[in-house]
PDB file of C-alpha atoms in Angstrom:
ATOM      1  CA  MET A 188     -27.946  37.489  -6.276  1.00 42.00           C
ATOM      2  CA  THR A 189     -25.529  37.155  -9.167  1.00 41.00           C
ATOM      3  CA  THR A 190     -22.221  35.422  -9.606  1.00 41.00           C
ATOM      4  CA  GLN A 191     -19.636  35.225 -12.336  1.00 43.00           C
ATOM      5  CA  ASN A 192     -18.988  31.978 -14.162  1.00 41.00           C
ATOM      6  CA  LYS A 193     -15.325  31.041 -14.428  1.00 42.00           C
ATOM      7  CA  THR A 194     -15.850  29.917 -18.020  1.00 41.00           C
ATOM      8  CA  PRO A 195     -16.435  32.826 -20.397  1.00 42.00           C
ATOM      9  CA  ALA A 196     -19.516  32.497 -22.542  1.00 44.00           C
ATOM     10  CA  GLY A 197     -20.063  34.409 -25.756  1.00 43.00           C
ATOM     11  CA  GLY A 198     -16.406  34.777 -26.636  1.00 44.00           C
ATOM     12  CA  PRO A 199     -13.064  35.557 -25.058  1.00 45.00           C
ATOM     13  CA  GLY A 200     -12.900  38.282 -22.427  1.00 42.00           C
ATOM     14  CA  ARG A 201     -16.627  38.161 -21.662  1.00 40.00           C
ATOM     15  CA  MET A 202     -18.041  36.842 -18.435  1.00 38.00           C
ATOM     16  CA  GLU A 203     -21.514  35.433 -18.189  1.00 41.00           C
ATOM     17  CA  LEU A 204     -23.574  36.597 -15.242  1.00 38.00           C
ATOM     18  CA  ARG A 205     -25.820  33.899 -13.938  1.00 38.00           C
ATOM     19  CA  GLN A 206     -28.945  34.765 -11.950  1.00 42.00           C
ATOM     20  CA  PHE A 207     -29.766  32.911  -8.761  1.00 40.00           C
ATOM     21  CA  PRO A 208     -33.137  33.031  -7.101  1.00 45.00           C
ATOM     22  CA  SER A 209     -33.368  36.062  -4.827  1.00 46.00           C
ATOM     23  CA  ASN A 210     -35.616  34.257  -2.360  1.00 50.00           C
ATOM     24  CA  ASN A 211     -33.330  33.877   0.638  1.00 55.00           C
ATOM     25  CA  SER A 212     -36.117  33.203   3.115  1.00 59.00           C
ATOM     26  CA  ASN A 213     -34.801  29.721   3.948  1.00 65.00           C
ATOM     27  CA  PHE A 214     -31.389  31.148   4.753  1.00 63.00           C
ATOM     28  CA  ARG A 215     -32.937  33.923   6.845  1.00 72.00           C
ATOM     29  CA  ASP A 216     -35.146  31.428   8.698  1.00 76.00           C
ATOM     30  CA  GLU A 217     -32.169  29.171   9.439  1.00 81.00           C
ATOM     31  CA  ARG A 218     -30.070  32.136  10.573  1.00 80.00           C
ATOM     32  CA  GLN A 219     -32.870  33.406  12.817  1.00 83.00           C
ATOM     33  CA  ALA A 220     -33.345  29.929  14.306  1.00 83.00           C
ATOM     34  CA  ALA A 221     -29.596  29.659  14.944  1.00 84.00           C
ATOM     35  CA  GLU A 222     -29.519  33.094  16.564  1.00 86.00           C
ATOM     36  CA  ALA A 223     -32.523  32.203  18.736  1.00 86.00           C
ATOM     37  CA  TRP A 224     -30.806  28.944  19.733  1.00 86.00           C
ATOM     38  CA  ALA A 225     -27.643  30.833  20.681  1.00 86.00           C
ATOM     39  CA  ALA A 226     -29.578  33.533  22.579  1.00 87.00           C
ATOM     40  CA  ALA A 227     -31.466  30.897  24.590  1.00 87.00           C
ATOM     41  CA  GLY A 228     -28.214  29.067  25.255  1.00 88.00           C
ATOM     42  CA  PHE A 229     -26.514  32.267  26.415  1.00 89.00           C
ATOM     43  CA  GLN A 230     -29.395  33.088  28.753  1.00 89.00           C
ATOM     44  CA  GLY A 231     -29.074  29.580  30.223  1.00 88.00           C
ATOM     45  CA  ILE A 232     -25.315  30.022  30.614  1.00 91.00           C
ATOM     46  CA  LEU A 233     -25.833  33.337  32.443  1.00 90.00           C
ATOM     47  CA  ALA A 234     -28.526  31.848  34.685  1.00 89.00           C
ATOM     48  CA  ASP A 235     -26.288  28.912  35.601  1.00 89.00           C
ATOM     49  CA  LEU A 236     -23.359  31.251  36.253  1.00 89.00           C
ATOM     50  CA  ALA A 237     -25.445  33.572  38.424  1.00 88.00           C
ATOM     51  CA  GLY A 238     -26.372  30.576  40.612  1.00 86.00           C
ATOM     52  CA  THR A 239     -22.738  29.658  41.242  1.00 83.00           C
ATOM     53  CA  THR A 240     -21.753  29.336  44.895  1.00 81.00           C
ATOM     54  CA  GLY A 241     -18.302  27.748  44.714  1.00 80.00           C
ATOM     55  CA  ASN A 242     -15.417  27.682  42.241  1.00 85.00           C
ATOM     56  CA  ARG A 243     -16.547  31.062  40.917  1.00 88.00           C
ATOM     57  CA  ASN A 244     -13.559  31.682  38.650  1.00 88.00           C
ATOM     58  CA  ASN A 245     -13.718  28.179  37.150  1.00 89.00           C
ATOM     59  CA  SER A 246     -17.469  28.580  36.596  1.00 90.00           C
ATOM     60  CA  LEU A 247     -16.897  31.960  34.936  1.00 92.00           C
ATOM     61  CA  ASN A 248     -14.204  30.478  32.688  1.00 91.00           C
ATOM     62  CA  SER A 249     -16.483  27.595  31.693  1.00 91.00           C
ATOM     63  CA  ALA A 250     -19.347  30.005  30.970  1.00 91.00           C
ATOM     64  CA  ALA A 251     -17.059  32.215  28.868  1.00 92.00           C
ATOM     65  CA  PHE A 252     -15.750  29.189  26.934  1.00 92.00           C
ATOM     66  CA  ARG A 253     -19.259  27.919  26.179  1.00 92.00           C
ATOM     67  CA  THR A 254     -20.315  31.437  25.171  1.00 91.00           C
ATOM     68  CA  GLY A 255     -17.264  31.706  22.908  1.00 90.00           C
ATOM     69  CA  GLN A 256     -18.466  28.603  21.063  1.00 90.00           C
ATOM     70  CA  ILE A 257     -21.726  30.334  20.108  1.00 90.00           C
ATOM     71  CA  VAL A 258     -20.692  34.018  20.108  1.00 88.00           C
ATOM     72  CA  HIS A 259     -20.509  34.069  16.286  1.00 87.00           C
ATOM     73  CA  LEU A 260     -24.319  33.975  16.420  1.00 87.00           C
ATOM     74  CA  LEU A 261     -24.570  36.714  19.066  1.00 87.00           C
ATOM     75  CA  ASP A 262     -23.389  40.264  19.754  1.00 84.00           C
ATOM     76  CA  GLN A 263     -19.860  39.671  21.042  1.00 81.00           C
ATOM     77  CA  GLY A 264     -19.585  43.005  22.873  1.00 83.00           C
ATOM     78  CA  GLY A 265     -22.909  42.485  24.615  1.00 88.00           C
ATOM     79  CA  THR A 266     -22.119  38.934  25.649  1.00 90.00           C
ATOM     80  CA  GLU A 267     -18.715  39.906  26.996  1.00 92.00           C
ATOM     81  CA  ALA A 268     -20.242  42.771  28.997  1.00 92.00           C
ATOM     82  CA  ALA A 269     -22.960  40.481  30.415  1.00 91.00           C
ATOM     83  CA  LEU A 270     -20.370  37.879  31.458  1.00 93.00           C
ATOM     84  CA  ILE A 271     -18.221  40.559  33.115  1.00 93.00           C
ATOM     85  CA  GLU A 272     -21.228  41.966  34.966  1.00 93.00           C
ATOM     86  CA  THR A 273     -22.281  38.509  36.161  1.00 91.00           C
ATOM     87  CA  GLY A 274     -18.702  37.658  37.191  1.00 91.00           C
ATOM     88  CA  GLN A 275     -18.501  40.830  39.263  1.00 92.00           C
ATOM     89  CA  ALA A 276     -21.860  40.024  40.862  1.00 91.00           C
ATOM     90  CA  LEU A 277     -20.265  36.774  42.066  1.00 89.00           C
ATOM     91  CA  GLY A 278     -17.779  38.888  44.036  1.00 90.00           C
ATOM     92  CA  LEU A 279     -14.734  38.377  41.828  1.00 90.00           C
ATOM     93  CA  PRO A 280     -12.331  41.326  41.283  1.00 91.00           C
ATOM     94  CA  LEU A 281     -12.862  43.203  37.989  1.00 93.00           C
ATOM     95  CA  ALA A 282      -9.346  42.554  36.646  1.00 92.00           C
ATOM     96  CA  GLU A 283      -9.702  38.812  37.305  1.00 93.00           C
ATOM     97  CA  VAL A 284     -13.173  38.765  35.724  1.00 92.00           C
ATOM     98  CA  LYS A 285     -12.037  40.565  32.553  1.00 94.00           C
ATOM     99  CA  SER A 286      -9.020  38.309  32.132  1.00 93.00           C
ATOM    100  CA  THR A 287     -11.039  35.129  32.699  1.00 92.00           C
ATOM    101  CA  VAL A 288     -13.862  36.188  30.364  1.00 93.00           C
ATOM    102  CA  ARG A 289     -11.513  37.170  27.517  1.00 93.00           C
ATOM    103  CA  SER A 290      -9.492  33.977  27.859  1.00 92.00           C
ATOM    104  CA  GLY A 291     -12.590  31.762  27.954  1.00 91.00           C
ATOM    105  CA  LEU A 292     -14.226  33.528  24.999  1.00 92.00           C
ATOM    106  CA  GLN A 293     -11.076  33.251  22.884  1.00 91.00           C
ATOM    107  CA  LYS A 294     -10.683  29.543  23.607  1.00 92.00           C
ATOM    108  CA  GLY A 295     -14.367  28.881  22.929  1.00 89.00           C
ATOM    109  CA  MET A 296     -14.224  30.738  19.604  1.00 90.00           C
ATOM    110  CA  ARG A 297     -11.620  28.222  18.459  1.00 90.00           C
ATOM    111  CA  SER A 298     -14.293  25.488  18.733  1.00 88.00           C
ATOM    112  CA  PRO A 299     -17.501  27.082  17.378  1.00 88.00           C
ATOM    113  CA  ARG A 300     -20.796  25.216  17.710  1.00 86.00           C
ATOM    114  CA  GLN A 301     -23.915  25.265  15.579  1.00 83.00           C
ATOM    115  CA  PRO A 302     -27.482  24.283  16.495  1.00 81.00           C
ATOM    116  CA  GLU A 303     -27.151  20.944  14.710  1.00 70.00           C
ATOM    117  CA  GLN A 304     -24.230  20.076  17.011  1.00 57.00           C
ATOM    118  CA  SER A 305     -26.617  19.147  19.782  1.00 50.00           C
ATOM    119  CA  ASN A 306     -26.905  16.166  22.085  1.00 41.00           C
ATOM    120  CA  HIS A 307     -28.918  14.478  19.337  1.00 32.00           C
ATOM    121  CA  PRO A 308     -26.671  14.375  16.266  1.00 29.00           C
ATOM    122  CA  GLY A 309     -28.427  14.059  12.943  1.00 30.00           C
ATOM    123  CA  GLN A 310     -31.732  15.448  14.141  1.00 34.00           C
ATOM    124  CA  GLY A 311     -30.717  18.957  13.128  1.00 38.00           C
ATOM    125  CA  ARG A 312     -32.980  20.597  15.645  1.00 40.00           C
ATOM    126  CA  ALA A 313     -31.832  23.567  17.647  1.00 42.00           C
ATOM    127  CA  THR A 314     -31.175  22.810  21.287  1.00 48.00           C
ATOM    128  CA  ARG A 315     -29.567  24.798  24.038  1.00 51.00           C
ATOM    129  CA  PRO A 316     -25.825  24.332  24.544  1.00 53.00           C
ATOM    130  CA  GLU A 317     -24.952  21.757  27.188  1.00 56.00           C
ATOM    131  CA  PRO A 318     -25.987  23.239  30.549  1.00 56.00           C
ATOM    132  CA  THR A 319     -23.576  23.592  33.421  1.00 61.00           C
ATOM    133  CA  PRO A 320     -24.348  21.441  36.458  1.00 65.00           C
ATOM    134  CA  THR A 321     -26.977  22.856  38.804  1.00 74.00           C
ATOM    135  CA  GLU A 322     -26.552  23.086  42.562  1.00 77.00           C
ATOM    136  CA  ASP A 323     -28.545  19.843  42.895  1.00 77.00           C
ATOM    137  CA  ASP A 324     -26.283  18.130  40.333  1.00 77.00           C
ATOM    138  CA  ARG A 325     -23.186  19.272  42.225  1.00 78.00           C
ATOM    139  CA  ALA A 326     -24.662  18.125  45.546  1.00 81.00           C
ATOM    140  CA  GLU A 327     -25.517  14.729  44.059  1.00 84.00           C
ATOM    141  CA  ARG A 328     -21.989  14.379  42.661  1.00 81.00           C
ATOM    142  CA  ALA A 329     -20.496  15.359  46.045  1.00 81.00           C
ATOM    143  CA  ALA A 330     -22.675  12.767  47.796  1.00 84.00           C
ATOM    144  CA  GLU A 331     -21.544  10.082  45.328  1.00 84.00           C
ATOM    145  CA  LEU A 332     -17.878  10.997  45.903  1.00 80.00           C
ATOM    146  CA  ALA A 333     -18.335  10.983  49.680  1.00 81.00           C
ATOM    147  CA  ALA A 334     -19.995   7.559  49.546  1.00 82.00           C
ATOM    148  CA  GLN A 335     -17.177   6.215  47.361  1.00 79.00           C
ATOM    149  CA  ILE A 336     -14.522   7.574  49.722  1.00 79.00           C
ATOM    150  CA  LEU A 337     -16.274   6.327  52.876  1.00 80.00           C
ATOM    151  CA  LYS A 338     -16.697   2.884  51.344  1.00 82.00           C
ATOM    152  CA  HIS A 339     -12.893   2.524  51.351  1.00 79.00           C
ATOM    153  CA  ALA A 340     -12.237   4.360  54.642  1.00 83.00           C
ATOM    154  CA  LYS A 341     -11.208   2.539  57.821  1.00 86.00           C
ATOM    155  CA  PRO A 342     -12.421   3.363  61.325  1.00 89.00           C
ATOM    156  CA  ALA A 343     -10.010   5.777  63.033  1.00 87.00           C
ATOM    157  CA  THR A 344      -7.635   4.259  65.568  1.00 88.00           C
ATOM    158  CA  ALA A 345      -6.338   5.862  68.765  1.00 87.00           C
ATOM    159  CA  ASP A 346      -2.809   5.949  67.326  1.00 89.00           C
ATOM    160  CA  PHE A 347      -3.881   8.009  64.303  1.00 84.00           C
ATOM    161  CA  PRO A 348      -1.350  10.901  64.345  1.00 84.00           C
ATOM    162  CA  TYR A 349      -3.853  13.767  64.362  1.00 82.00           C
ATOM    163  CA  LEU A 350      -6.049  12.232  67.053  1.00 86.00           C
ATOM    164  CA  SER A 351      -3.112  11.284  69.306  1.00 87.00           C
ATOM    165  CA  ARG A 352      -1.525  14.747  68.868  1.00 89.00           C
ATOM    166  CA  LYS A 353      -4.818  16.401  69.906  1.00 88.00           C
ATOM    167  CA  GLY A 354      -5.504  13.864  72.666  1.00 89.00           C
ATOM    168  CA  ILE A 355      -8.822  12.826  71.117  1.00 88.00           C
ATOM    169  CA  LEU A 356     -10.226   9.319  71.420  1.00 90.00           C
ATOM    170  CA  PRO A 357     -11.803   7.969  68.243  1.00 87.00           C
ATOM    171  CA  THR A 358     -15.566   7.600  68.033  1.00 87.00           C
ATOM    172  CA  GLY A 359     -17.709   5.497  65.708  1.00 82.00           C
ATOM    173  CA  ASN A 360     -18.076   8.325  63.176  1.00 84.00           C
ATOM    174  CA  MET A 361     -14.348   9.001  62.694  1.00 86.00           C
ATOM    175  CA  PHE A 362     -12.524   7.457  59.760  1.00 83.00           C
ATOM    176  CA  GLN A 363      -9.011   7.246  58.384  1.00 83.00           C
ATOM    177  CA  ILE A 364      -8.899   8.018  54.683  1.00 81.00           C
ATOM    178  CA  SER A 365      -5.924   7.702  52.365  1.00 76.00           C
ATOM    179  CA  LEU A 366      -5.090  10.934  50.532  1.00 75.00           C
ATOM    180  CA  LYS A 367      -4.324   8.887  47.432  1.00 75.00           C
ATOM    181  CA  LEU A 368      -7.891   7.575  47.571  1.00 72.00           C
ATOM    182  CA  VAL A 369      -9.253  11.128  47.802  1.00 72.00           C
ATOM    183  CA  TRP A 370      -7.027  12.274  44.944  1.00 73.00           C
ATOM    184  CA  GLY A 371      -8.133   9.366  42.780  1.00 70.00           C
ATOM    185  CA  ALA A 372     -11.835   9.834  43.519  1.00 68.00           C
ATOM    186  CA  THR A 373     -11.928  13.597  43.092  1.00 68.00           C
ATOM    187  CA  GLY A 374      -9.145  14.209  40.601  1.00 68.00           C
ATOM    188  CA  TRP A 375      -7.717  16.812  43.001  1.00 67.00           C
ATOM    189  CA  GLN A 376      -3.976  16.981  43.547  1.00 64.00           C
ATOM    190  CA  PRO A 377      -2.163  19.348  45.884  1.00 64.00           C
ATOM    191  CA  LYS A 378      -0.011  21.971  44.182  1.00 67.00           C
ATOM    192  CA  GLY A 379       3.474  20.743  43.461  1.00 59.00           C
ATOM    193  CA  LYS A 380       2.511  17.068  43.035  1.00 50.00           C
TER     194      LYS A 380
END
């Protein structure tokens, strides 16, 4: 590889060509390691997405965003096609899938990641991008939320509007729960609030 010096050597109007070592094996090795890291990460993203049972569009968007962060190390056309195929396999309409994938990829490409940007900064070793939660992780999180909500719930009373309207007497496993408590615990808000 050669480059031109900015300072002319040997007189005015002449540029000195400086030789650099042509051994680029370190660069190639690093590039191959980065590409392998990204490929493994993408396979993990696809596997996680394929296992999605709820919030399919949100999961697809998250997968596309995370792929967009590493797509500079992958074949963009191939990754987009694989995401679209997986999104359709989840039962989402093609137009929705394409829109979600393109949006997620574009947003992810604005925040590119490299192998050294792992969970262990400074170690410089290639790790897979942060995995999406598994079904077990989601179930554990749901159980924690339910326990937190039930801890603050009160036993249902006979004058509870729903029960009295339906003519149902409360039993020991019925509780009254404040919507504000649910919103605070889950982060969910009804539309328009």
